[in-house]
PDB file of C-alpha atoms and ligand atoms in Angstrom:
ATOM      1  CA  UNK A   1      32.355  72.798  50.940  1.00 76.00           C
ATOM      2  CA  UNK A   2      34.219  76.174  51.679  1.00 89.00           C
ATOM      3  CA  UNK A   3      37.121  75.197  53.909  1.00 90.00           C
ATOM      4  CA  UNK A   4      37.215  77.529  57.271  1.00 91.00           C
ATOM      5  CA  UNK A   5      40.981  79.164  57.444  1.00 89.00           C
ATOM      6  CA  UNK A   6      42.868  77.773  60.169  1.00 87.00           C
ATOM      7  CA  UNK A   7      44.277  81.069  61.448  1.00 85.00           C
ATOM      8  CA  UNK A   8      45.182  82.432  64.918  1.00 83.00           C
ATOM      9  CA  UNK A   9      47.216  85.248  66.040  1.00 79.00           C
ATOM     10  CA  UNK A  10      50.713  84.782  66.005  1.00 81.00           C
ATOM     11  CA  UNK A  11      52.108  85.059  69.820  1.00 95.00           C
ATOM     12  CA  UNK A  12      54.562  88.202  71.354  1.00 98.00           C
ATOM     13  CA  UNK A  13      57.474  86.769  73.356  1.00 98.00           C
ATOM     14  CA  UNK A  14      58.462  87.452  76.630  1.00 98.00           C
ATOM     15  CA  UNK A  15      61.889  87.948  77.657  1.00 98.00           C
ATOM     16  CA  UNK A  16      61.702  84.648  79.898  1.00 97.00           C
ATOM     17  CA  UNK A  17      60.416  82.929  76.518  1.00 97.00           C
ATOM     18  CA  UNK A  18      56.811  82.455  77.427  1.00 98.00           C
ATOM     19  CA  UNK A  19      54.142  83.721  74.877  1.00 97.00           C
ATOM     20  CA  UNK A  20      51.397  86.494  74.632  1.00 98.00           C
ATOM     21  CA  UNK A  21      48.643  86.601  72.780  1.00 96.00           C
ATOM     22  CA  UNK A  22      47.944  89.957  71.151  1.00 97.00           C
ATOM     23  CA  UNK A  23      44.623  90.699  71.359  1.00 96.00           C
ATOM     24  CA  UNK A  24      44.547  94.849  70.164  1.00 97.00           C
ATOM     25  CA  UNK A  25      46.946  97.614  69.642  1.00 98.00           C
ATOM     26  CA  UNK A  26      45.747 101.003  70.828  1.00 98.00           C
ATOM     27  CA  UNK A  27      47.951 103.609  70.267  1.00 98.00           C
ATOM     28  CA  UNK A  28      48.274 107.402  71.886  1.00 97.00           C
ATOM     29  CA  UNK A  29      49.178 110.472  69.682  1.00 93.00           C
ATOM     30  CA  UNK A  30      51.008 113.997  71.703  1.00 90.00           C
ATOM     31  CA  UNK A  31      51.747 112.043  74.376  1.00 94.00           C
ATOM     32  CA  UNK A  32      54.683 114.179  75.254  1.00 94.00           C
ATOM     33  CA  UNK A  33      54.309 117.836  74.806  1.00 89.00           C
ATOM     34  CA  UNK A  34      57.803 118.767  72.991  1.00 89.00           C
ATOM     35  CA  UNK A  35      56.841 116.085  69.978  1.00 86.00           C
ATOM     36  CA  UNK A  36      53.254 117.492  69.588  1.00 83.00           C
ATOM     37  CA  UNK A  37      55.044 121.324  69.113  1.00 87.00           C
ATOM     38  CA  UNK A  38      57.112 119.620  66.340  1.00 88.00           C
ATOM     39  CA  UNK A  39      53.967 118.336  64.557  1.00 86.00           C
ATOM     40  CA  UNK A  40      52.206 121.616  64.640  1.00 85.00           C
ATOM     41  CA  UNK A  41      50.120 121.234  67.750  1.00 82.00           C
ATOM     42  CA  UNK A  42      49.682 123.166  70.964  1.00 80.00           C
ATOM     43  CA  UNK A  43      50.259 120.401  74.114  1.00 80.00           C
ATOM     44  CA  UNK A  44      47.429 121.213  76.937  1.00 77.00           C
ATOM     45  CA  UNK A  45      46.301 118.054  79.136  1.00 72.00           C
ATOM     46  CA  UNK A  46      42.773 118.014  76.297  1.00 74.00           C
ATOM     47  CA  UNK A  47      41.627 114.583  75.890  1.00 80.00           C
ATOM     48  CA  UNK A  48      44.341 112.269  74.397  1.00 89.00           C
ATOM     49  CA  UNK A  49      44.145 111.093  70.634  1.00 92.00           C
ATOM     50  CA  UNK A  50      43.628 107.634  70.377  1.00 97.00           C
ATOM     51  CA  UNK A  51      43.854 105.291  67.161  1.00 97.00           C
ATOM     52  CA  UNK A  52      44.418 101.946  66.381  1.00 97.00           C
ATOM     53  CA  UNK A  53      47.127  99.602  64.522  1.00 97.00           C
ATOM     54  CA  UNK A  54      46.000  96.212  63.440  1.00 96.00           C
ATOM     55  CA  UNK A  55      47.132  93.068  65.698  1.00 96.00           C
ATOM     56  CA  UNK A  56      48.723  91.713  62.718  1.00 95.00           C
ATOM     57  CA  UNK A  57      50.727  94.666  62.294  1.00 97.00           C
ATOM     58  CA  UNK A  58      52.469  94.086  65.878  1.00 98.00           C
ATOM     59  CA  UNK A  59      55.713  92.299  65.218  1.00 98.00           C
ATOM     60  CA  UNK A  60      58.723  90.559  66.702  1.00 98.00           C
ATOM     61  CA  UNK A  61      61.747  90.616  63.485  1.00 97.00           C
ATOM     62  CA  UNK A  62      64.831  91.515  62.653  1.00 98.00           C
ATOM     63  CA  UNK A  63      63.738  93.293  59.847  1.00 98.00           C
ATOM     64  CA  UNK A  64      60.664  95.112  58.552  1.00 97.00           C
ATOM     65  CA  UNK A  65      59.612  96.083  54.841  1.00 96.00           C
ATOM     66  CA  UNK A  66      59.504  99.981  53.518  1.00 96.00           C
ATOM     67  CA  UNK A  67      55.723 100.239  53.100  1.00 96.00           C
ATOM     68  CA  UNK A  68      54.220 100.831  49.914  1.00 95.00           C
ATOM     69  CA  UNK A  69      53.169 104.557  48.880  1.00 95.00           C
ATOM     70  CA  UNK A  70      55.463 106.254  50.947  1.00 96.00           C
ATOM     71  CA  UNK A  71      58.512 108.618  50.869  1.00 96.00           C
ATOM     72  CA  UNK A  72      58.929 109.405  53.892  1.00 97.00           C
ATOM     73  CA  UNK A  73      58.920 106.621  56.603  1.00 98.00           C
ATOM     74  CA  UNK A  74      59.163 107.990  60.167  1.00 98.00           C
ATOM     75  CA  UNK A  75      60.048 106.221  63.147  1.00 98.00           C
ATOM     76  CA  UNK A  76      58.363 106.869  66.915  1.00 98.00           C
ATOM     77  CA  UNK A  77      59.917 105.385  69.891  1.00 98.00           C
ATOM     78  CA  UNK A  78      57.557 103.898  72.496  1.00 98.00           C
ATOM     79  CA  UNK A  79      57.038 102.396  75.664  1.00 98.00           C
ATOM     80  CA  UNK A  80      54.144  99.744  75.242  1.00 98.00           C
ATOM     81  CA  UNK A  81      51.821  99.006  78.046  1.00 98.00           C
ATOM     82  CA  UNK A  82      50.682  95.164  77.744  1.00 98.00           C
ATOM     83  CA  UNK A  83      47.560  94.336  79.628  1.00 98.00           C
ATOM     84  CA  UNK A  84      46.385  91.184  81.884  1.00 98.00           C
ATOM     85  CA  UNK A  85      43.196  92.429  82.718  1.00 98.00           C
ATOM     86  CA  UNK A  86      40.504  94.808  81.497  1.00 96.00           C
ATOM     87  CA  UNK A  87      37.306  97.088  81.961  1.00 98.00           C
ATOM     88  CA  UNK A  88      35.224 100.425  81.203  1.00 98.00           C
ATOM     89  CA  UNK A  89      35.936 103.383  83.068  1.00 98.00           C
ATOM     90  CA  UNK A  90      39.213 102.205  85.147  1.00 98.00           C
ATOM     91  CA  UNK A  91      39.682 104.453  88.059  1.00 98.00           C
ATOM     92  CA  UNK A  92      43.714 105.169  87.555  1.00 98.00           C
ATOM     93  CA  UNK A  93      44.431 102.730  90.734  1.00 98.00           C
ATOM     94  CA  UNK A  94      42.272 100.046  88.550  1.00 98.00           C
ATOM     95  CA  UNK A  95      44.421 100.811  85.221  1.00 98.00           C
ATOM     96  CA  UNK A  96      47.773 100.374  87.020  1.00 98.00           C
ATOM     97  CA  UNK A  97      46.985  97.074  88.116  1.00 98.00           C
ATOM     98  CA  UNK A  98      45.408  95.746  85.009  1.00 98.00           C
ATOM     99  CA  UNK A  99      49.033  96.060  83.353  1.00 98.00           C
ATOM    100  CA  UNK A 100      50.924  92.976  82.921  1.00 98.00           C
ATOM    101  CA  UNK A 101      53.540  94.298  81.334  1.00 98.00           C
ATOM    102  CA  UNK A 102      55.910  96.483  79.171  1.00 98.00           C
ATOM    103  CA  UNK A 103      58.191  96.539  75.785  1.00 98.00           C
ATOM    104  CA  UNK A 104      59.899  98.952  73.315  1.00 98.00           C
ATOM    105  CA  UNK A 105      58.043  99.747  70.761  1.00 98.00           C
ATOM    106  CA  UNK A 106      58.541 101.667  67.280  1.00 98.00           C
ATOM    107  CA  UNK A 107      55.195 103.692  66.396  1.00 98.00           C
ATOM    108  CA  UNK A 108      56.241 103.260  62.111  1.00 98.00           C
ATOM    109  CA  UNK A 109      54.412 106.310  60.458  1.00 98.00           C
ATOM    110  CA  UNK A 110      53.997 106.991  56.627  1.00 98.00           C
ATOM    111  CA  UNK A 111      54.320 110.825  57.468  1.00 98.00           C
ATOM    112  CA  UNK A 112      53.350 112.158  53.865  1.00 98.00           C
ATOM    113  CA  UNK A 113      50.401 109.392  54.033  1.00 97.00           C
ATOM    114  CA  UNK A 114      48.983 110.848  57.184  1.00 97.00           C
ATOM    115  CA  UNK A 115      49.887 114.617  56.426  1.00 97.00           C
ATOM    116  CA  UNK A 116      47.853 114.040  53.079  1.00 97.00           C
ATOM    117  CA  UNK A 117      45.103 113.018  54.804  1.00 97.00           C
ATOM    118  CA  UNK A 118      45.177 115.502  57.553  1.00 95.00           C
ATOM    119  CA  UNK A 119      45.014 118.427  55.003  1.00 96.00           C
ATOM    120  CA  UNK A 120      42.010 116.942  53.447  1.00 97.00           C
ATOM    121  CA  UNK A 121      40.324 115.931  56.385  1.00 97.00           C
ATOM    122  CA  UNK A 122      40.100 112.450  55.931  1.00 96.00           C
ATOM    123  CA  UNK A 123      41.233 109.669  58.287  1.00 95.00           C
ATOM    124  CA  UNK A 124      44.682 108.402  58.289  1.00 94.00           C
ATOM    125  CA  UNK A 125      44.788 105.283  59.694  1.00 96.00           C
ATOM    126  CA  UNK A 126      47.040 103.484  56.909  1.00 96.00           C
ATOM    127  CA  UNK A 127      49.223 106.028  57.684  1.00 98.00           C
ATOM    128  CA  UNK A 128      49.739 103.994  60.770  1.00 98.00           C
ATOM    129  CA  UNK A 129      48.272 100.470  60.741  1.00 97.00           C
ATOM    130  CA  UNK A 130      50.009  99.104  57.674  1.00 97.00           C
ATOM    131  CA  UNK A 131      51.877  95.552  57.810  1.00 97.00           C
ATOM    132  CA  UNK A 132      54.971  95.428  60.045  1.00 97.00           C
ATOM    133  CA  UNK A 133      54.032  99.126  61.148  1.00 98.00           C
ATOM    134  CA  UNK A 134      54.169  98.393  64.990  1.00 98.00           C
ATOM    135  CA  UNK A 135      57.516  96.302  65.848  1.00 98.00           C
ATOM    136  CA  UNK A 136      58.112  95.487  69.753  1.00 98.00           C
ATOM    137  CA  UNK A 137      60.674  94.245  71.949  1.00 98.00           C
ATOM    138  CA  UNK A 138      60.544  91.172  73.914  1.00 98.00           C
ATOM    139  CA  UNK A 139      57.931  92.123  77.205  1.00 98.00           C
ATOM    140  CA  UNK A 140      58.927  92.117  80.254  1.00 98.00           C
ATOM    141  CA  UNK A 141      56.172  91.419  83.123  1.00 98.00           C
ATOM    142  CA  UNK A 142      55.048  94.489  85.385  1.00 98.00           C
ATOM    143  CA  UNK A 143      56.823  92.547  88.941  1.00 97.00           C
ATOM    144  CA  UNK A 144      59.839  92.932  87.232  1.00 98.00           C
ATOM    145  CA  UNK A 145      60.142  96.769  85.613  1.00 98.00           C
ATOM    146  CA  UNK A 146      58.331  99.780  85.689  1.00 97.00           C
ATOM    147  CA  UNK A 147      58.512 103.015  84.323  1.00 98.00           C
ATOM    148  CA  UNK A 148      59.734 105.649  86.132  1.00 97.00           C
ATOM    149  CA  UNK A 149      59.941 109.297  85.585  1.00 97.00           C
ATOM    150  CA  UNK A 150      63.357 109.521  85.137  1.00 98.00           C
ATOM    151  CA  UNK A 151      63.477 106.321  83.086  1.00 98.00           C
ATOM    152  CA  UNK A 152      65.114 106.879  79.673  1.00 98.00           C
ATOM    153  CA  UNK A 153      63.552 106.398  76.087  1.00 98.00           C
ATOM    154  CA  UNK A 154      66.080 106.555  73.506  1.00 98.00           C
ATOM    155  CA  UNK A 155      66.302 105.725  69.643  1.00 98.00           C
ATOM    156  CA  UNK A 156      68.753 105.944  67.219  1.00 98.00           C
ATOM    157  CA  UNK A 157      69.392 104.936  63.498  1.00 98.00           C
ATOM    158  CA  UNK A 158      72.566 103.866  62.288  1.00 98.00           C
ATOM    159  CA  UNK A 159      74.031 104.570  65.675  1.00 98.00           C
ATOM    160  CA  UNK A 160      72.737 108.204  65.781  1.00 98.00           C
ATOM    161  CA  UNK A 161      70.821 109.368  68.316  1.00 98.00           C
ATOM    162  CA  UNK A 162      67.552 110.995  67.397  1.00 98.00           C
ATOM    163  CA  UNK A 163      65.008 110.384  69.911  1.00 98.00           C
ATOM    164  CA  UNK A 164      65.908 110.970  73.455  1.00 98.00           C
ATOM    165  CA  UNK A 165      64.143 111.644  76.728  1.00 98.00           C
ATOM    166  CA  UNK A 166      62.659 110.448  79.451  1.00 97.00           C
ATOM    167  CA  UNK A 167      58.951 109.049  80.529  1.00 97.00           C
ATOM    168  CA  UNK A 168      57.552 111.473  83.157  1.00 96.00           C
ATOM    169  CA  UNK A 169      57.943 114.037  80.033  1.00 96.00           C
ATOM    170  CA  UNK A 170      54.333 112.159  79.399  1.00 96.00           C
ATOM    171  CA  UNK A 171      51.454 114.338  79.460  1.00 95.00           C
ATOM    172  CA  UNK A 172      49.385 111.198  80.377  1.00 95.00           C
ATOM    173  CA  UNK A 173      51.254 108.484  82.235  1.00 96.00           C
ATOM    174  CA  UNK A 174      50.208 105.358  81.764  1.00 98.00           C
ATOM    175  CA  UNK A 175      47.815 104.795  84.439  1.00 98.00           C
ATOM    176  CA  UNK A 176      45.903 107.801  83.363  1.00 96.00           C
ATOM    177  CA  UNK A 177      45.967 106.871  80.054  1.00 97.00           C
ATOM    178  CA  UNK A 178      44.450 103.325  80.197  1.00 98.00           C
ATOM    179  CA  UNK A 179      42.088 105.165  82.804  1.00 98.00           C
ATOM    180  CA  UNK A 180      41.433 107.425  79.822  1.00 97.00           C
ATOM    181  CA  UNK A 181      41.249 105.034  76.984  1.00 98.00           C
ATOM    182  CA  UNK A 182      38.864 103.141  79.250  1.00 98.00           C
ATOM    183  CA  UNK A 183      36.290 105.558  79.173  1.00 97.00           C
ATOM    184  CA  UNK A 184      35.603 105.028  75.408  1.00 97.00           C
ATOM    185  CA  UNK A 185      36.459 101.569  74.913  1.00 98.00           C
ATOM    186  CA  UNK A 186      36.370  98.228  76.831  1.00 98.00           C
ATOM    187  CA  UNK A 187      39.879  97.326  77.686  1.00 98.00           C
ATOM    188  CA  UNK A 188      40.824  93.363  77.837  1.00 98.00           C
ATOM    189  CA  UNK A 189      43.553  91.051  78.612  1.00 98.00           C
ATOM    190  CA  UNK A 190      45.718  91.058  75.990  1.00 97.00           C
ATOM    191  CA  UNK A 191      45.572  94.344  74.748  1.00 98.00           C
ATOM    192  CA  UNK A 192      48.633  96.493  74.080  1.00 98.00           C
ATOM    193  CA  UNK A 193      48.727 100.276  74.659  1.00 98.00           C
ATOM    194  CA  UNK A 194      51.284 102.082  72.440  1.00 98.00           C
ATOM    195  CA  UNK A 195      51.944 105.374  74.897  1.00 98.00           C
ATOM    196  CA  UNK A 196      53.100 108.114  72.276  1.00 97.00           C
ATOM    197  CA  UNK A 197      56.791 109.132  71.114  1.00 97.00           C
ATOM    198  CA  UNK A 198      58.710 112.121  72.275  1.00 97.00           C
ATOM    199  CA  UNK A 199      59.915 114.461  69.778  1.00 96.00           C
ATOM    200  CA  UNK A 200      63.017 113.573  67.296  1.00 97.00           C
ATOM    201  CA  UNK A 201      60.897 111.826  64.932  1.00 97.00           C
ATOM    202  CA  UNK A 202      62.466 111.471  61.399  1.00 97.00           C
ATOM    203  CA  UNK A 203      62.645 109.894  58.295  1.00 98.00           C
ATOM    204  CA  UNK A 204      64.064 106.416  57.657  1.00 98.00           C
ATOM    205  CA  UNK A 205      65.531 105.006  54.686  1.00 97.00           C
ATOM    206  CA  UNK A 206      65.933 101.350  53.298  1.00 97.00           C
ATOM    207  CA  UNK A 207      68.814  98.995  54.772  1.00 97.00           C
ATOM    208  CA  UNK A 208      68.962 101.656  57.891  1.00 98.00           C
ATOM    209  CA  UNK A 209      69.070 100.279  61.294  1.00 98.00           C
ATOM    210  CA  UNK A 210      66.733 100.867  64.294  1.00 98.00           C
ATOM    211  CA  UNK A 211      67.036 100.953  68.153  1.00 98.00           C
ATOM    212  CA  UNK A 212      64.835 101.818  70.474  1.00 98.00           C
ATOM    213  CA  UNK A 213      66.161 101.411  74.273  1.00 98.00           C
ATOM    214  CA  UNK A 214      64.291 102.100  77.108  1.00 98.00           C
ATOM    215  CA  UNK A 215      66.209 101.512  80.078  1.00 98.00           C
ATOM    216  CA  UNK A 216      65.722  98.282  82.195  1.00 98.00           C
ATOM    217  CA  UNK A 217      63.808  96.566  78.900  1.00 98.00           C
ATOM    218  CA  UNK A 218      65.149  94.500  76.524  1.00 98.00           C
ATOM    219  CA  UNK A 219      66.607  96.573  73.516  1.00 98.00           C
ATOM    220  CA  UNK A 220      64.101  96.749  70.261  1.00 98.00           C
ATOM    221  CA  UNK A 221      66.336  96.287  67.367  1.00 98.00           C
ATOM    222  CA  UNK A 222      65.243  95.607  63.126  1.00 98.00           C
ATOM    223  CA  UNK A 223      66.310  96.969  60.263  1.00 98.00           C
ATOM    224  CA  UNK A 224      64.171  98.542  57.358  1.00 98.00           C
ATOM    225  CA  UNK A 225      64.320  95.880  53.992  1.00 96.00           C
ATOM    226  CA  UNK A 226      66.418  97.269  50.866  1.00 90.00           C
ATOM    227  CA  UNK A 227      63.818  95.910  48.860  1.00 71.00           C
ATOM    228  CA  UNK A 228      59.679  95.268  48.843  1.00 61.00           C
ATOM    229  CA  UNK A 229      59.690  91.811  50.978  1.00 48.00           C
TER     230      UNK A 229
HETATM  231 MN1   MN B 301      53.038 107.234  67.930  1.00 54.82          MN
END
């Protein structure tokens, strides 16, 4: 008799310790309008670009393995939207309060992957959703912190800064967004919105050191493994 695996998703902390169960990671793309110029694209307020990274891809570690098939390893700070409620077509006002709450994030992109698979047309979602691709900081609930426009997002390697501005340079805050993203999929509790980098984006390389600050959340810190894990 076939055994049935006993699997369930591994839980996100909270800052205060308590646990959240990831249910889905959406993610944004040209969120901010500076980044989408450095990847070739014009920034207008079109629909967003939305695509997915795996749960099991969302992680909480020190340190994260260099992907296979890839030379050139990119790094995207985020601010990540954690939800406590859900819905189709959220009016804005119905988006903000679904939000329980909010982390740094690092959107990890195998830029020669995807920029393959651009040119040829084909989808590049393992350009995004491979293991360890999606690391967060611990979340902090919505009563306690909220983006602001003039709240900073910051990341640096090694101590250098590369990424560095601030949220209201989002095209699509994050109310708009879910409101958006709500329009083509059902949103649930448990779901985590990944809300698009600025621009800065660069390569990594093995045994470098990553931290993503945005202010009033808890630091997002890992380093990339020397070796294959
Ligand atoms: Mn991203």
């Amino acid at each position: 008799m076939a055994i049935l695996p006993d699997w369930r998703p591994a839980a996100l902390k909270l800052a205060d310790g308590r646990d959240f169960h990831l249910r889905h990671a959406w993610c944004v793309g040209r969120n901010y309008a500076e980044h989408a110029r450095e990847m070739g694209s014009d920034p207008d307020r079109s629909d967003p670009v939305f695509f997915s990274k795996p749960a099991a891809a969302i992680v909480q570690a020190d340190t994260v393995e260099w992907p296979p098939a890839t030379g050139d390893l990119h790094h995207e700070a985020e601010l990540v939207v954690f939800l406590a409620a859900g819905g189709r077509d959220l009016a804005p006002e119905q988006a903000a309060e679904s939000v329980f709450g909010y982390a740094a994030g690092c959107d990890l992109t195998r830029r020669d992957v995807q920029a393959r698979a651009k040119a040829a047309g084909m989808p590049w979602a393992l350009s995004k959703g491979f293991d360890q691709s999606g690391p967060v900081g611990l979340i902090v609930p919505g009563d306690d912190w909220r983006p602001g426009d003039d709240t900073q997002i910051r990341l640096e390697v090694n101590g250098e800064a590369r990424q560095s501005a601030v949220l209201g340079d989002m095209i699509w805050p994050v109310a708009e967004l879910l409101a958006r993203l709500s329009r083509e999929v059902t949103l649930h509790p448990g779901d985590a919105v990944f809300t698009g980098t600025p621009s800065g984006v660069s390569g990594l390389a093995p045994g470098d050191r990553v931290r993503t600050e945005i202010a009033g959340l808890p630091a997002l810190e890992f380093s990339i493994a020397r070796g294959r894990n």
